[in-house]
Amino acid sequence: MATLSFKPSERYRLSDWRTNSYLLSTNAERQRDASHQIRQEARILRNETNNQIVWDEHDNRTRLAERIDTVNRWKEMLDKCLTDLDAEIDSLTQAKESAEQNLQAKNLPLDVAIECLTLRESRRDIDVVRDPVEEELLKEVEVIEATKKVLQEKISQAFQHLHLLQEIRQQLNSDHRDKMETLEIDRGCLSLNLTSPNISLKVNPTRVPKDSTTLQQWDEFTRFNKNRAEAEMKAAIELREAIALAIAQTNNELDAQRVATEFTFRKRLREMESFYSELKWQEKNTLEEIAELQGDIRRLEEDLRRKMMNLKLAHTRLESRTYRPNVELCRDQTQYGLIDEVHQLEATINTMKQKLAQTQNALDALFKHLARIQADIACKTNTLLLDTKCMDTRRKLTVPAEKFVPQVDTFTRTTNRTLSPLKICQLELT
């Protein structure tokens, strides 16, 4: 016979069962409601985040494009600034080279002026004077030295400014290279999209890199470089104009001084030639006077010799008549006539001797003065030769070097010279 057996376990009440069923149903609905709410929120979040991401990516792409445009504009401005700077460096270099050539060209007039002063140091005796020519030559040396100083100062300024422009150019080049590299990076970033193969997560990409700058600092840096370059280019233009003005002024001053010096040279040469002609005329007249005086001396000596013969004759007659015998030795008219003749002849001879001595003294004085005239003529000849050589040397200032041919030979050569009129006269007297 079968028996009833019960599982030994806790028995729940019906109310508990019903409550449990109710709770399960209620919790299921609540969980479904919560899940639905979460699903709705997730959808809203997805839509919002998707829209936000799209707009964020769009905004950042726009910002990136605008940044590229901004950097590109600055890069183009730097391109233009670098082009202008290179052109200004070339122009300033040419101006500096022109000033250096002009400075080098000043050596020739300085050498010519010093050569003229050196040549004129060979003047002799009274011709060694501080005349207007020497004053103009010394002034010319001062003008040349002053012009060289001005040009050297401009060359130094140009050299320093070129160094500054090169430094600015290096700064602009560095900024330009940075802009080019930035454009390459930003354009690469702009070309990236979700399907790009080289996108990945990075470690701490939002960090602030060391030595990073603010947008204002970036703008001020580039603007400062550009403004500085433009200011220095403006200063370079002013310096070029100052160099051109200095070259023109120094050339004008030097030309004016050259004209003044050569005018004084020509005036002095005309004055010297006038005195030389006067001395030659005086020499000619003195030689003629010497010749006439020598003729008169010869005639005086001949007359003196004749007077001495007459005196001898009178003396002989008087002496012979002293030998008359006895009473015949009387002082007759003949005796008195011979005595008067002797006295007259002696007085005449004394007078003629005095006149001959005076004539000899006058001849000696003429010879001495003729020697002084001829010595001065030699000085004037030497001075004329030196000043003519100076004028010929100064042709180097207007005649190209390859076409310059000296017109005056300054070498001293020993030749068969003719005797001077003074030597001829002295030889004739001996």
Short mmCIF file of C-alpha atoms in Angstrom, two decimals:
data_model
loop_
_atom_site.label_atom_id
_atom_site.label_comp_id
_atom_site.label_asym_id
_atom_site.label_seq_id
_atom_site.Cartn_x
_atom_site.Cartn_y
_atom_site.Cartn_z
CA MET A 1 0.00 0.00 0.00
CA ALA A 2 1.36 3.25 -1.07
CA THR A 3 2.18 5.98 1.49
CA LEU A 4 2.18 9.84 1.13
CA SER A 5 5.50 11.43 1.49
CA PHE A 6 6.36 15.20 1.64
CA LYS A 7 9.58 16.87 0.64
CA PRO A 8 11.11 18.33 3.67
CA SER A 9 11.27 22.05 2.65
CA GLU A 10 9.77 25.36 3.60
CA ARG A 11 6.36 26.00 2.30
CA TYR A 12 5.44 29.44 1.04
CA ARG A 13 2.08 30.92 1.45
CA LEU A 14 -0.13 31.70 -1.48
CA SER A 15 0.04 35.35 -0.71
CA ASP A 16 3.80 35.14 -0.93
CA TRP A 17 3.50 33.46 -4.27
CA ARG A 18 1.15 36.04 -5.54
CA THR A 19 3.31 38.82 -4.19
CA ASN A 20 6.37 37.35 -5.83
CA SER A 21 4.58 37.11 -9.15
CA TYR A 22 3.41 40.65 -8.80
CA LEU A 23 6.88 41.85 -7.95
CA LEU A 24 8.39 40.03 -10.90
CA SER A 25 5.84 41.53 -13.22
CA THR A 26 6.22 44.97 -11.73
CA ASN A 27 10.02 44.81 -11.76
CA ALA A 28 9.97 43.59 -15.34
CA GLU A 29 7.87 46.54 -16.37
CA ARG A 30 10.01 48.90 -14.35
CA GLN A 31 13.21 47.48 -15.85
CA ARG A 32 11.72 47.71 -19.30
CA ASP A 33 10.70 51.32 -18.63
CA ALA A 34 14.19 52.05 -17.36
CA SER A 35 15.71 50.31 -20.32
CA HIS A 36 13.43 52.23 -22.65
CA GLN A 37 14.39 55.45 -20.94
CA ILE A 38 18.04 54.59 -21.23
CA ARG A 39 17.60 53.63 -24.87
CA GLN A 40 15.91 56.94 -25.56
CA GLU A 41 18.58 58.83 -23.73
CA ALA A 42 21.24 56.85 -25.56
CA ARG A 43 19.64 57.68 -28.87
CA ILE A 44 19.38 61.32 -27.88
CA LEU A 45 23.03 61.21 -26.74
CA ARG A 46 24.07 59.54 -29.96
CA ASN A 47 22.22 62.10 -32.01
CA GLU A 48 23.49 64.98 -29.96
CA THR A 49 27.07 63.74 -29.82
CA ASN A 50 27.03 62.85 -33.48
CA ASN A 51 25.72 66.30 -34.33
CA GLN A 52 28.17 67.88 -31.89
CA ILE A 53 31.06 65.92 -33.30
CA VAL A 54 30.04 66.78 -36.84
CA TRP A 55 29.74 70.45 -36.00
CA ASP A 56 32.87 70.41 -33.88
CA GLU A 57 34.77 68.73 -36.68
CA HIS A 58 33.26 71.19 -39.15
CA ASP A 59 34.07 74.18 -36.95
CA ASN A 60 37.61 72.97 -36.38
CA ARG A 61 38.05 72.29 -40.06
CA THR A 62 36.81 75.82 -40.74
CA ARG A 63 39.13 77.21 -38.07
CA LEU A 64 41.97 75.17 -39.53
CA ALA A 65 41.22 76.49 -43.02
CA GLU A 66 41.02 80.04 -41.69
CA ARG A 67 44.27 79.53 -39.81
CA ILE A 68 45.87 78.22 -42.97
CA ASP A 69 44.65 81.31 -44.81
CA THR A 70 45.99 83.56 -42.04
CA VAL A 71 49.39 81.85 -41.99
CA ASN A 72 49.46 81.82 -45.78
CA ARG A 73 48.77 85.57 -45.89
CA TRP A 74 51.61 86.20 -43.49
CA LYS A 75 53.78 83.84 -45.51
CA GLU A 76 53.00 85.79 -48.67
CA MET A 77 53.75 89.06 -46.86
CA LEU A 78 57.03 87.57 -45.72
CA ASP A 79 57.69 86.43 -49.32
CA LYS A 80 57.21 90.00 -50.55
CA CYS A 81 59.20 91.39 -47.65
CA LEU A 82 62.06 88.98 -48.35
CA THR A 83 61.99 89.88 -52.05
CA ASP A 84 62.06 93.59 -51.24
CA LEU A 85 64.76 92.99 -48.65
CA ASP A 86 66.93 91.07 -51.11
CA ALA A 87 66.49 93.86 -53.66
CA GLU A 88 67.38 96.48 -51.04
CA ILE A 89 70.43 94.51 -49.95
CA ASP A 90 71.59 94.36 -53.58
CA SER A 91 70.92 98.08 -54.05
CA LEU A 92 72.73 99.03 -50.84
CA THR A 93 75.62 96.74 -51.78
CA GLN A 94 75.88 98.48 -55.15
CA ALA A 95 75.75 101.89 -53.45
CA LYS A 96 78.48 100.77 -51.04
CA GLU A 97 80.62 99.48 -53.93
CA SER A 98 80.07 102.76 -55.78
CA ALA A 99 81.21 104.67 -52.70
CA GLU A 100 84.26 102.39 -52.42
CA GLN A 101 85.10 102.99 -56.08
CA ASN A 102 84.75 106.74 -55.56
CA LEU A 103 86.91 106.50 -52.46
CA GLN A 104 89.52 104.57 -54.45
CA ALA A 105 89.28 107.14 -57.24
CA LYS A 106 90.18 109.90 -54.75
CA ASN A 107 93.68 108.41 -54.45
CA LEU A 108 94.60 109.68 -57.93
CA PRO A 109 93.87 113.40 -57.30
CA LEU A 110 95.51 113.08 -53.89
CA ASP A 111 98.62 111.54 -55.47
CA VAL A 112 98.61 114.25 -58.16
CA ALA A 113 98.28 117.06 -55.60
CA ILE A 114 101.09 115.61 -53.46
CA GLU A 115 103.24 115.09 -56.57
CA CYS A 116 102.68 118.74 -57.55
CA LEU A 117 103.63 119.91 -54.05
CA THR A 118 106.70 117.66 -54.15
CA LEU A 119 107.72 118.95 -57.59
CA ARG A 120 107.34 122.56 -56.47
CA GLU A 121 109.68 121.84 -53.56
CA SER A 122 112.42 121.78 -56.21
CA ARG A 123 112.04 125.51 -56.79
CA ARG A 124 115.15 127.52 -55.99
CA ASP A 125 116.09 130.73 -54.22
CA ILE A 126 113.54 133.51 -54.37
CA ASP A 127 111.04 131.37 -56.25
CA VAL A 128 110.47 129.27 -53.12
CA VAL A 129 107.42 131.32 -52.10
CA ARG A 130 104.08 130.51 -50.47
CA ASP A 131 102.13 131.55 -53.55
CA PRO A 132 98.40 131.07 -54.30
CA VAL A 133 99.23 127.87 -56.20
CA GLU A 134 100.70 126.25 -53.12
CA GLU A 135 97.76 127.43 -51.03
CA GLU A 136 95.29 125.94 -53.54
CA LEU A 137 97.24 122.68 -53.67
CA LEU A 138 97.24 122.42 -49.87
CA LYS A 139 93.54 123.25 -49.87
CA GLU A 140 93.02 120.57 -52.52
CA VAL A 141 94.73 118.01 -50.29
CA GLU A 142 92.47 119.08 -47.41
CA VAL A 143 89.37 118.82 -49.60
CA ILE A 144 90.38 115.35 -50.82
CA GLU A 145 91.09 114.15 -47.29
CA ALA A 146 87.72 115.54 -46.15
CA THR A 147 85.87 113.84 -49.05
CA LYS A 148 87.63 110.56 -48.32
CA LYS A 149 86.61 110.84 -44.68
CA VAL A 150 82.98 111.47 -45.64
CA LEU A 151 82.95 108.55 -48.09
CA GLN A 152 84.66 106.25 -45.60
CA GLU A 153 82.03 107.14 -43.02
CA LYS A 154 79.23 106.34 -45.49
CA ILE A 155 80.91 103.06 -46.40
CA SER A 156 81.13 102.11 -42.71
CA GLN A 157 77.45 102.98 -42.23
CA ALA A 158 76.51 100.93 -45.30
CA PHE A 159 78.58 97.98 -44.05
CA GLN A 160 76.91 98.08 -40.63
CA HIS A 161 73.45 98.45 -42.19
CA LEU A 162 74.08 95.56 -44.58
CA HIS A 163 75.05 93.43 -41.58
CA LEU A 164 71.78 94.46 -39.90
CA LEU A 165 69.76 93.71 -43.05
CA GLN A 166 71.40 90.28 -43.32
CA GLU A 167 70.48 89.62 -39.70
CA ILE A 168 66.88 90.67 -40.38
CA ARG A 169 66.86 88.53 -43.51
CA GLN A 170 67.92 85.50 -41.48
CA GLN A 171 65.13 86.21 -38.98
CA LEU A 172 62.59 86.57 -41.79
CA ASN A 173 63.87 83.41 -43.45
CA SER A 174 63.53 81.52 -40.18
CA ASP A 175 59.99 82.86 -39.69
CA HIS A 176 59.20 82.06 -43.33
CA ARG A 177 60.47 78.49 -42.96
CA ASP A 178 58.39 78.09 -39.81
CA LYS A 179 55.34 79.37 -41.67
CA MET A 180 55.98 76.95 -44.53
CA GLU A 181 56.34 74.05 -42.13
CA THR A 182 53.22 75.14 -40.25
CA LEU A 183 51.26 75.33 -43.50
CA GLU A 184 52.42 71.87 -44.45
CA ILE A 185 51.35 70.50 -41.05
CA ASP A 186 48.01 72.30 -40.99
CA ARG A 187 47.21 71.35 -44.57
CA GLY A 188 48.02 67.76 -43.66
CA CYS A 189 45.66 68.05 -40.70
CA LEU A 190 42.98 69.57 -42.92
CA SER A 191 43.26 66.66 -45.33
CA LEU A 192 42.69 64.05 -42.59
CA ASN A 193 39.29 62.35 -42.23
CA LEU A 194 37.80 59.35 -40.46
CA THR A 195 39.00 56.98 -43.13
CA SER A 196 42.56 58.22 -43.16
CA PRO A 197 44.95 55.35 -42.46
CA ASN A 198 47.34 57.33 -40.25
CA ILE A 199 44.96 58.44 -37.51
CA SER A 200 45.39 56.94 -34.04
CA LEU A 201 45.08 57.70 -30.38
CA LYS A 202 47.94 59.67 -28.92
CA VAL A 203 49.31 59.98 -25.45
CA ASN A 204 48.10 63.17 -23.78
CA PRO A 205 47.39 65.10 -26.99
CA THR A 206 45.78 67.95 -25.07
CA ARG A 207 49.00 68.87 -23.26
CA VAL A 208 50.41 72.39 -23.70
CA PRO A 209 53.77 72.00 -25.50
CA LYS A 210 56.80 73.64 -23.98
CA ASP A 211 57.70 77.07 -25.45
CA SER A 212 54.26 77.42 -26.98
CA THR A 213 52.99 80.97 -27.53
CA THR A 214 49.67 82.72 -27.50
CA LEU A 215 47.98 83.91 -30.66
CA GLN A 216 48.80 87.50 -29.69
CA GLN A 217 52.47 86.66 -29.18
CA TRP A 218 52.54 84.87 -32.53
CA ASP A 219 50.95 87.83 -34.31
CA GLU A 220 53.21 90.34 -32.54
CA PHE A 221 56.33 88.33 -33.37
CA THR A 222 55.63 88.14 -37.09
CA ARG A 223 54.36 91.70 -37.23
CA PHE A 224 57.48 92.89 -35.40
CA ASN A 225 59.73 91.10 -37.91
CA LYS A 226 57.83 92.58 -40.84
CA ASN A 227 57.72 96.11 -39.39
CA ARG A 228 61.38 95.95 -38.43
CA ALA A 229 62.34 94.83 -41.92
CA GLU A 230 60.28 97.60 -43.51
CA ALA A 231 61.77 100.21 -41.14
CA GLU A 232 65.32 99.08 -41.86
CA MET A 233 64.63 99.00 -45.61
CA LYS A 234 63.36 102.56 -45.35
CA ALA A 235 66.53 103.47 -43.45
CA ALA A 236 68.56 101.69 -46.15
CA ILE A 237 66.85 103.75 -48.86
CA GLU A 238 67.70 106.93 -46.94
CA LEU A 239 71.28 105.71 -46.53
CA ARG A 240 71.54 105.00 -50.26
CA GLU A 241 70.27 108.49 -51.01
CA ALA A 242 72.79 109.91 -48.51
CA ILE A 243 75.58 107.92 -50.18
CA ALA A 244 74.57 109.13 -53.64
CA LEU A 245 74.38 112.70 -52.34
CA ALA A 246 77.77 112.37 -50.65
CA ILE A 247 79.32 111.01 -53.85
CA ALA A 248 77.83 113.85 -55.91
CA GLN A 249 78.83 116.52 -53.38
CA THR A 250 82.37 115.23 -52.96
CA ASN A 251 82.83 114.99 -56.72
CA ASN A 252 81.48 118.53 -57.16
CA GLU A 253 83.70 119.88 -54.39
CA LEU A 254 86.72 118.11 -55.84
CA ASP A 255 85.96 119.31 -59.37
CA ALA A 256 85.48 122.86 -58.13
CA GLN A 257 88.77 122.73 -56.24
CA ARG A 258 90.50 121.20 -59.26
CA VAL A 259 89.23 124.02 -61.48
CA ALA A 260 90.30 126.62 -58.91
CA THR A 261 93.76 125.06 -58.56
CA GLU A 262 94.33 124.84 -62.31
CA PHE A 263 93.08 128.41 -62.79
CA THR A 264 95.60 129.55 -60.16
CA PHE A 265 98.28 127.48 -61.89
CA ARG A 266 97.57 129.10 -65.25
CA LYS A 267 97.48 132.56 -63.67
CA ARG A 268 100.79 131.90 -61.91
CA LEU A 269 102.32 130.56 -65.11
CA ARG A 270 101.26 133.68 -67.02
CA GLU A 271 102.70 135.84 -64.26
CA MET A 272 105.90 133.80 -64.28
CA GLU A 273 106.16 133.97 -68.07
CA SER A 274 105.65 137.73 -67.88
CA PHE A 275 108.49 138.10 -65.38
CA TYR A 276 110.59 135.69 -67.41
CA SER A 277 110.05 137.78 -70.54
CA GLU A 278 110.86 140.93 -68.59
CA LEU A 279 114.07 139.35 -67.31
CA LYS A 280 115.03 138.19 -70.78
CA TRP A 281 114.43 141.73 -72.07
CA GLN A 282 116.51 143.13 -69.23
CA GLU A 283 119.22 140.57 -69.99
CA LYS A 284 119.25 141.56 -73.65
CA ASN A 285 119.46 145.28 -72.82
CA THR A 286 122.13 144.64 -70.18
CA LEU A 287 124.19 142.63 -72.66
CA GLU A 288 123.83 145.40 -75.20
CA GLU A 289 124.87 147.97 -72.59
CA ILE A 290 127.84 145.80 -71.60
CA ALA A 291 128.89 145.54 -75.25
CA GLU A 292 128.63 149.32 -75.71
CA LEU A 293 130.43 149.94 -72.42
CA GLN A 294 133.18 147.57 -73.40
CA GLY A 295 133.54 149.43 -76.72
CA ASP A 296 133.74 152.75 -74.86
CA ILE A 297 136.35 151.25 -72.51
CA ARG A 298 138.42 150.14 -75.47
CA ARG A 299 138.14 153.58 -77.01
CA LEU A 300 139.01 155.26 -73.70
CA GLU A 301 142.05 153.04 -73.35
CA GLU A 302 143.11 153.84 -76.93
CA ASP A 303 142.62 157.56 -76.31
CA LEU A 304 144.51 157.24 -73.02
CA ARG A 305 147.37 155.55 -74.83
CA ARG A 306 147.41 158.34 -77.41
CA LYS A 307 147.35 160.94 -74.65
CA MET A 308 150.26 159.18 -73.02
CA MET A 309 152.15 159.35 -76.32
CA ASN A 310 151.36 163.07 -76.53
CA LEU A 311 152.58 163.47 -72.95
CA LYS A 312 155.71 161.56 -73.76
CA LEU A 313 156.24 163.81 -76.75
CA ALA A 314 155.79 166.95 -74.66
CA HIS A 315 158.06 165.55 -71.92
CA THR A 316 160.69 164.67 -74.47
CA ARG A 317 160.55 168.13 -76.03
CA LEU A 318 160.82 169.85 -72.67
CA GLU A 319 163.66 167.57 -71.57
CA SER A 320 165.50 168.04 -74.86
CA ARG A 321 165.22 171.86 -74.63
CA THR A 322 166.88 171.81 -71.22
CA TYR A 323 170.07 170.98 -72.99
CA ARG A 324 170.19 174.29 -74.90
CA PRO A 325 173.53 176.04 -74.31
CA ASN A 326 174.13 179.20 -72.24
CA VAL A 327 171.84 182.04 -72.82
CA GLU A 328 169.79 179.99 -75.28
CA LEU A 329 168.26 178.24 -72.30
CA CYS A 330 165.57 180.82 -71.96
CA ARG A 331 161.93 180.45 -70.96
CA ASP A 332 160.40 181.43 -74.22
CA GLN A 333 156.85 181.06 -75.43
CA THR A 334 157.61 177.57 -76.66
CA GLN A 335 158.76 176.62 -73.17
CA TYR A 336 155.58 177.97 -71.63
CA GLY A 337 153.47 176.35 -74.37
CA LEU A 338 155.05 172.91 -73.77
CA ILE A 339 154.59 173.29 -70.01
CA ASP A 340 150.91 174.19 -70.50
CA GLU A 341 150.57 171.21 -72.85
CA VAL A 342 152.08 168.88 -70.24
CA HIS A 343 149.78 170.17 -67.50
CA GLN A 344 146.80 169.90 -69.84
CA LEU A 345 147.73 166.36 -70.85
CA GLU A 346 148.33 165.25 -67.27
CA ALA A 347 144.94 166.66 -66.20
CA THR A 348 143.28 165.03 -69.20
CA ILE A 349 144.98 161.69 -68.50
CA ASN A 350 143.95 161.81 -64.81
CA THR A 351 140.38 162.63 -65.83
CA MET A 352 140.39 159.84 -68.41
CA LYS A 353 141.82 157.37 -65.87
CA GLN A 354 139.09 158.30 -63.40
CA LYS A 355 136.47 157.92 -66.10
CA LEU A 356 138.00 154.61 -67.15
CA ALA A 357 137.88 153.41 -63.53
CA GLN A 358 134.26 154.53 -63.30
CA THR A 359 133.54 152.76 -66.56
CA GLN A 360 135.22 149.59 -65.29
CA ASN A 361 133.21 149.80 -62.10
CA ALA A 362 130.04 150.28 -64.11
CA LEU A 363 131.01 147.27 -66.24
CA ASP A 364 131.64 145.17 -63.15
CA ALA A 365 128.27 146.27 -61.74
CA LEU A 366 126.59 145.36 -65.01
CA PHE A 367 128.26 141.97 -65.01
CA LYS A 368 127.18 141.34 -61.41
CA HIS A 369 123.64 142.40 -62.12
CA LEU A 370 123.64 140.35 -65.31
CA ALA A 371 124.70 137.34 -63.22
CA ARG A 372 121.81 137.99 -60.85
CA ILE A 373 119.43 138.38 -63.80
CA GLN A 374 120.65 135.16 -65.38
CA ALA A 375 120.47 133.33 -62.04
CA ASP A 376 116.91 134.56 -61.64
CA ILE A 377 116.18 133.54 -65.23
CA ALA A 378 117.50 130.06 -64.37
CA CYS A 379 115.22 129.99 -61.31
CA LYS A 380 112.28 131.18 -63.39
CA THR A 381 113.10 128.61 -66.08
CA ASN A 382 113.23 125.86 -63.45
CA THR A 383 109.98 127.08 -61.87
CA LEU A 384 108.27 127.31 -65.25
CA LEU A 385 109.40 123.77 -66.05
CA LEU A 386 108.14 122.51 -62.68
CA ASP A 387 104.78 124.25 -62.94
CA THR A 388 104.40 123.10 -66.54
CA LYS A 389 105.16 119.57 -65.40
CA CYS A 390 102.56 120.00 -62.65
CA MET A 391 99.97 121.09 -65.21
CA ASP A 392 100.92 118.13 -67.39
CA THR A 393 100.64 115.79 -64.40
CA ARG A 394 97.21 117.20 -63.59
CA ARG A 395 96.02 116.06 -67.03
CA LYS A 396 95.73 112.64 -65.36
CA LEU A 397 92.62 113.99 -63.65
CA THR A 398 90.80 114.52 -66.96
CA VAL A 399 92.49 112.14 -69.39
CA PRO A 400 91.86 108.37 -69.09
CA ALA A 401 94.88 106.47 -67.79
CA GLU A 402 95.17 104.36 -70.93
CA LYS A 403 95.32 107.51 -73.10
CA PHE A 404 97.57 109.62 -70.89
CA VAL A 405 100.95 110.45 -72.43
CA PRO A 406 103.26 112.89 -70.57
CA GLN A 407 103.96 115.99 -72.62
CA VAL A 408 106.84 117.25 -70.46
CA ASP A 409 110.07 115.31 -69.95
CA THR A 410 111.39 115.91 -66.46
CA PHE A 411 114.57 113.86 -66.78
CA THR A 412 117.74 115.92 -66.53
CA ARG A 413 120.09 115.11 -69.38
CA THR A 414 123.66 116.39 -69.83
CA THR A 415 124.00 117.90 -73.32
CA ASN A 416 126.47 120.11 -75.19
CA ARG A 417 125.27 123.41 -73.85
CA THR A 418 126.13 126.80 -75.30
CA LEU A 419 127.85 129.28 -73.04
CA SER A 420 125.80 131.99 -71.44
CA PRO A 421 126.27 135.57 -72.66
CA LEU A 422 127.94 136.41 -69.32
CA LYS A 423 130.56 133.70 -69.82
CA ILE A 424 131.13 134.84 -73.38
CA CYS A 425 131.71 138.43 -72.23
CA GLN A 426 134.06 137.32 -69.45
CA LEU A 427 136.04 135.22 -71.93
CA GLU A 428 136.26 138.16 -74.30
CA LEU A 429 137.66 140.41 -71.55
CA THR A 430 140.31 137.85 -70.66
#
